[in-house]
Amino acid sequence: MRNNTIGSLIWLRLMRFTNQSNQLSNDFLKRFELTTAQFDVLVQIQIYQPLTQSELADKVTVTQGGISRMLARLEKEGYIVRKQDWKTKMISLTDKAEAVLEEAMPAQLAFQSSFFEDVLTKEEEKTLYTLMTRVHKHSQKKELPPE
């Protein structure tokens, strides 16, 4: 790793942190019988419901095929309902999902926040947030270099 730039080292740290955080979150969310991907999907549905499958797929980090399988599973487990609205199926949460999120949301937010609050000062957290926001916004406009 001698030839790595500081940018590539930051990227590697972010990837490792994301993987570690997701693993721990998956373990944490087992107490609510959810995975991080399911939690994300349920939260997005809660915010934007009713919405279509393609609208949902644009908001989460699950592929179109993956979202179909996940929605089928969430529907079977009683977390969502899909209602036909003319040509489109609209997705909404059930009371069961609302109840699970009411319990899981504050616990998951506290757990995720602890990754930063346990090690950074409030000022460092603000700085990190500002820097990551800037990098994220830039990445949204980033284009691939020519071949």
PDB file of C-alpha atoms in Angstrom:
ATOM      1  CA  MET A   1       0.000   0.000   0.000  1.00  0.00           C
ATOM      2  CA  ARG A   2       3.049   2.269  -0.288  1.00  0.00           C
ATOM      3  CA  ASN A   3       1.837   3.829  -3.538  1.00  0.00           C
ATOM      4  CA  ASN A   4      -1.640   4.705  -2.276  1.00  0.00           C
ATOM      5  CA  THR A   5      -2.718   8.320  -2.237  1.00  0.00           C
ATOM      6  CA  ILE A   6      -4.390   9.805   0.816  1.00  0.00           C
ATOM      7  CA  GLY A   7      -7.617   9.791  -1.223  1.00  0.00           C
ATOM      8  CA  SER A   8      -7.386   6.058  -1.874  1.00  0.00           C
ATOM      9  CA  LEU A   9      -6.616   5.403   1.801  1.00  0.00           C
ATOM     10  CA  ILE A  10      -9.664   7.444   2.836  1.00  0.00           C
ATOM     11  CA  TRP A  11     -11.788   5.475   0.361  1.00  0.00           C
ATOM     12  CA  LEU A  12     -10.483   2.159   1.768  1.00  0.00           C
ATOM     13  CA  ARG A  13     -11.235   3.298   5.339  1.00  0.00           C
ATOM     14  CA  LEU A  14     -14.751   4.328   4.317  1.00  0.00           C
ATOM     15  CA  MET A  15     -15.347   0.971   2.652  1.00  0.00           C
ATOM     16  CA  ARG A  16     -14.053  -0.930   5.684  1.00  0.00           C
ATOM     17  CA  PHE A  17     -16.108   1.222   8.047  1.00  0.00           C
ATOM     18  CA  THR A  18     -19.236   0.729   5.919  1.00  0.00           C
ATOM     19  CA  ASN A  19     -18.762  -3.041   5.838  1.00  0.00           C
ATOM     20  CA  GLN A  20     -18.098  -3.221   9.601  1.00  0.00           C
ATOM     21  CA  SER A  21     -21.024  -0.910  10.375  1.00  0.00           C
ATOM     22  CA  ASN A  22     -23.377  -2.951   8.169  1.00  0.00           C
ATOM     23  CA  GLN A  23     -22.287  -6.221   9.794  1.00  0.00           C
ATOM     24  CA  LEU A  24     -22.826  -4.826  13.285  1.00  0.00           C
ATOM     25  CA  SER A  25     -26.154  -3.265  12.258  1.00  0.00           C
ATOM     26  CA  ASN A  26     -27.342  -6.569  10.802  1.00  0.00           C
ATOM     27  CA  ASP A  27     -26.489  -8.264  14.103  1.00  0.00           C
ATOM     28  CA  PHE A  28     -28.135  -5.430  16.058  1.00  0.00           C
ATOM     29  CA  LEU A  29     -31.326  -5.455  13.966  1.00  0.00           C
ATOM     30  CA  LYS A  30     -31.776  -9.226  14.427  1.00  0.00           C
ATOM     31  CA  ARG A  31     -33.489  -8.392  17.724  1.00  0.00           C
ATOM     32  CA  PHE A  32     -36.216  -6.778  15.588  1.00  0.00           C
ATOM     33  CA  GLU A  33     -36.085  -9.644  13.052  1.00  0.00           C
ATOM     34  CA  LEU A  34     -34.830  -7.257  10.336  1.00  0.00           C
ATOM     35  CA  THR A  35     -31.718  -6.859   8.196  1.00  0.00           C
ATOM     36  CA  THR A  36     -30.203  -3.443   7.466  1.00  0.00           C
ATOM     37  CA  ALA A  37     -31.532  -3.643   3.898  1.00  0.00           C
ATOM     38  CA  GLN A  38     -35.064  -4.461   5.133  1.00  0.00           C
ATOM     39  CA  PHE A  39     -34.849  -1.678   7.712  1.00  0.00           C
ATOM     40  CA  ASP A  40     -33.784   0.796   5.006  1.00  0.00           C
ATOM     41  CA  VAL A  41     -36.620  -0.315   2.707  1.00  0.00           C
ATOM     42  CA  LEU A  42     -39.235  -0.064   5.474  1.00  0.00           C
ATOM     43  CA  VAL A  43     -38.007   3.395   6.492  1.00  0.00           C
ATOM     44  CA  GLN A  44     -38.128   4.634   2.886  1.00  0.00           C
ATOM     45  CA  ILE A  45     -41.652   3.253   2.479  1.00  0.00           C
ATOM     46  CA  GLN A  46     -42.670   4.907   5.745  1.00  0.00           C
ATOM     47  CA  ILE A  47     -41.375   8.280   4.544  1.00  0.00           C
ATOM     48  CA  TYR A  48     -42.719   8.197   0.976  1.00  0.00           C
ATOM     49  CA  GLN A  49     -45.752   5.867   1.099  1.00  0.00           C
ATOM     50  CA  PRO A  50     -47.596   5.057  -0.973  1.00  0.00           C
ATOM     51  CA  LEU A  51     -44.932   4.565  -3.649  1.00  0.00           C
ATOM     52  CA  THR A  52     -44.176   2.266  -6.558  1.00  0.00           C
ATOM     53  CA  GLN A  53     -41.517  -0.425  -6.644  1.00  0.00           C
ATOM     54  CA  SER A  54     -39.384   1.566  -9.090  1.00  0.00           C
ATOM     55  CA  GLU A  55     -39.648   4.716  -6.940  1.00  0.00           C
ATOM     56  CA  LEU A  56     -38.541   2.642  -3.962  1.00  0.00           C
ATOM     57  CA  ALA A  57     -35.648   1.059  -5.881  1.00  0.00           C
ATOM     58  CA  ASP A  58     -34.329   4.572  -6.667  1.00  0.00           C
ATOM     59  CA  LYS A  59     -34.218   5.392  -2.944  1.00  0.00           C
ATOM     60  CA  VAL A  60     -32.468   2.291  -1.581  1.00  0.00           C
ATOM     61  CA  THR A  61     -29.256   0.377  -2.200  1.00  0.00           C
ATOM     62  CA  VAL A  62     -30.986  -2.765  -3.458  1.00  0.00           C
ATOM     63  CA  THR A  63     -31.107  -3.824  -7.115  1.00  0.00           C
ATOM     64  CA  GLN A  64     -34.443  -4.014  -8.979  1.00  0.00           C
ATOM     65  CA  GLY A  65     -34.333  -7.833  -8.798  1.00  0.00           C
ATOM     66  CA  GLY A  66     -33.353  -7.740  -5.143  1.00  0.00           C
ATOM     67  CA  ILE A  67     -36.143  -5.316  -4.317  1.00  0.00           C
ATOM     68  CA  SER A  68     -38.716  -7.643  -5.922  1.00  0.00           C
ATOM     69  CA  ARG A  69     -37.600 -10.567  -3.767  1.00  0.00           C
ATOM     70  CA  MET A  70     -37.408  -8.426  -0.640  1.00  0.00           C
ATOM     71  CA  LEU A  71     -40.876  -6.955  -1.169  1.00  0.00           C
ATOM     72  CA  ALA A  72     -42.324 -10.426  -1.675  1.00  0.00           C
ATOM     73  CA  ARG A  73     -40.734 -11.503   1.616  1.00  0.00           C
ATOM     74  CA  LEU A  74     -41.873  -8.361   3.466  1.00  0.00           C
ATOM     75  CA  GLU A  75     -45.396  -8.826   2.131  1.00  0.00           C
ATOM     76  CA  LYS A  76     -45.436 -12.502   3.179  1.00  0.00           C
ATOM     77  CA  GLU A  77     -44.235 -11.505   6.680  1.00  0.00           C
ATOM     78  CA  GLY A  78     -47.011  -8.909   6.953  1.00  0.00           C
ATOM     79  CA  TYR A  79     -44.869  -5.755   6.859  1.00  0.00           C
ATOM     80  CA  ILE A  80     -46.164  -4.256   3.608  1.00  0.00           C
ATOM     81  CA  VAL A  81     -49.210  -4.280   1.376  1.00  0.00           C
ATOM     82  CA  ARG A  82     -49.196  -3.798  -2.375  1.00  0.00           C
ATOM     83  CA  LYS A  83     -52.417  -2.408  -3.818  1.00  0.00           C
ATOM     84  CA  GLN A  84     -53.163  -2.176  -7.509  1.00  0.00           C
ATOM     85  CA  ASP A  85     -53.770   1.436  -8.584  1.00  0.00           C
ATOM     86  CA  TRP A  86     -54.791   1.139 -12.239  1.00  0.00           C
ATOM     87  CA  LYS A  87     -51.585  -0.208 -13.890  1.00  0.00           C
ATOM     88  CA  THR A  88     -49.319   0.385 -10.911  1.00  0.00           C
ATOM     89  CA  LYS A  89     -48.898  -1.430  -7.605  1.00  0.00           C
ATOM     90  CA  MET A  90     -48.546   1.008  -4.723  1.00  0.00           C
ATOM     91  CA  ILE A  91     -46.594  -0.083  -1.637  1.00  0.00           C
ATOM     92  CA  SER A  92     -47.520   0.897   1.916  1.00  0.00           C
ATOM     93  CA  LEU A  93     -46.626  -0.264   5.409  1.00  0.00           C
ATOM     94  CA  THR A  94     -48.915  -2.339   7.594  1.00  0.00           C
ATOM     95  CA  ASP A  95     -49.608  -1.584  11.248  1.00  0.00           C
ATOM     96  CA  LYS A  96     -47.176  -4.400  12.096  1.00  0.00           C
ATOM     97  CA  ALA A  97     -44.336  -2.611  10.242  1.00  0.00           C
ATOM     98  CA  GLU A  98     -45.223   0.737  11.823  1.00  0.00           C
ATOM     99  CA  ALA A  99     -45.033  -0.878  15.276  1.00  0.00           C
ATOM    100  CA  VAL A 100     -41.673  -2.530  14.542  1.00  0.00           C
ATOM    101  CA  LEU A 101     -40.230   0.728  13.200  1.00  0.00           C
ATOM    102  CA  GLU A 102     -41.507   2.656  16.216  1.00  0.00           C
ATOM    103  CA  GLU A 103     -39.386   0.381  18.391  1.00  0.00           C
ATOM    104  CA  ALA A 104     -36.441  -0.226  16.035  1.00  0.00           C
ATOM    105  CA  MET A 105     -35.906   3.316  14.732  1.00  0.00           C
ATOM    106  CA  PRO A 106     -34.728   5.010  17.939  1.00  0.00           C
ATOM    107  CA  ALA A 107     -32.616   1.985  18.881  1.00  0.00           C
ATOM    108  CA  GLN A 108     -30.953   1.800  15.443  1.00  0.00           C
ATOM    109  CA  LEU A 109     -30.341   5.565  15.313  1.00  0.00           C
ATOM    110  CA  ALA A 110     -28.736   5.478  18.761  1.00  0.00           C
ATOM    111  CA  PHE A 111     -26.604   2.486  17.757  1.00  0.00           C
ATOM    112  CA  GLN A 112     -25.454   4.125  14.513  1.00  0.00           C
ATOM    113  CA  SER A 113     -24.795   7.457  16.239  1.00  0.00           C
ATOM    114  CA  SER A 114     -22.640   5.690  18.828  1.00  0.00           C
ATOM    115  CA  PHE A 115     -20.048   4.901  16.136  1.00  0.00           C
ATOM    116  CA  PHE A 116     -19.290   8.623  16.066  1.00  0.00           C
ATOM    117  CA  GLU A 117     -20.371   9.900  19.474  1.00  0.00           C
ATOM    118  CA  ASP A 118     -18.174   7.371  21.290  1.00  0.00           C
ATOM    119  CA  VAL A 119     -14.985   8.594  19.619  1.00  0.00           C
ATOM    120  CA  LEU A 120     -15.499  12.128  18.227  1.00  0.00           C
ATOM    121  CA  THR A 121     -16.216  15.458  19.865  1.00  0.00           C
ATOM    122  CA  LYS A 122     -19.357  17.334  18.788  1.00  0.00           C
ATOM    123  CA  GLU A 123     -17.154  19.682  16.751  1.00  0.00           C
ATOM    124  CA  GLU A 124     -15.403  16.748  15.044  1.00  0.00           C
ATOM    125  CA  GLU A 125     -18.780  15.195  14.238  1.00  0.00           C
ATOM    126  CA  LYS A 126     -19.921  18.452  12.607  1.00  0.00           C
ATOM    127  CA  THR A 127     -16.677  18.707  10.643  1.00  0.00           C
ATOM    128  CA  LEU A 128     -16.900  15.099   9.459  1.00  0.00           C
ATOM    129  CA  TYR A 129     -20.525  15.616   8.431  1.00  0.00           C
ATOM    130  CA  THR A 130     -19.638  18.764   6.479  1.00  0.00           C
ATOM    131  CA  LEU A 131     -16.730  17.071   4.714  1.00  0.00           C
ATOM    132  CA  MET A 132     -18.676  13.904   3.881  1.00  0.00           C
ATOM    133  CA  THR A 133     -21.582  15.988   2.574  1.00  0.00           C
ATOM    134  CA  ARG A 134     -19.203  17.861   0.275  1.00  0.00           C
ATOM    135  CA  VAL A 135     -17.589  14.646  -0.981  1.00  0.00           C
ATOM    136  CA  HIS A 136     -20.998  12.987  -1.488  1.00  0.00           C
ATOM    137  CA  LYS A 137     -22.383  15.935  -3.479  1.00  0.00           C
ATOM    138  CA  HIS A 138     -19.269  15.946  -5.651  1.00  0.00           C
ATOM    139  CA  SER A 139     -19.576  12.198  -6.240  1.00  0.00           C
ATOM    140  CA  GLN A 140     -23.120  12.656  -7.530  1.00  0.00           C
ATOM    141  CA  LYS A 141     -21.759  14.834 -10.360  1.00  0.00           C
ATOM    142  CA  LYS A 142     -18.671  12.714 -10.971  1.00  0.00           C
ATOM    143  CA  GLU A 143     -18.206  11.220 -14.422  1.00  0.00           C
ATOM    144  CA  LEU A 144     -16.004   8.338 -15.452  1.00  0.00           C
ATOM    145  CA  PRO A 145     -12.653   9.327 -16.968  1.00  0.00           C
ATOM    146  CA  PRO A 146     -12.258   8.639 -20.690  1.00  0.00           C
ATOM    147  CA  GLU A 147     -10.884   5.203 -21.575  1.00  0.00           C
TER     148      GLU A 147
END
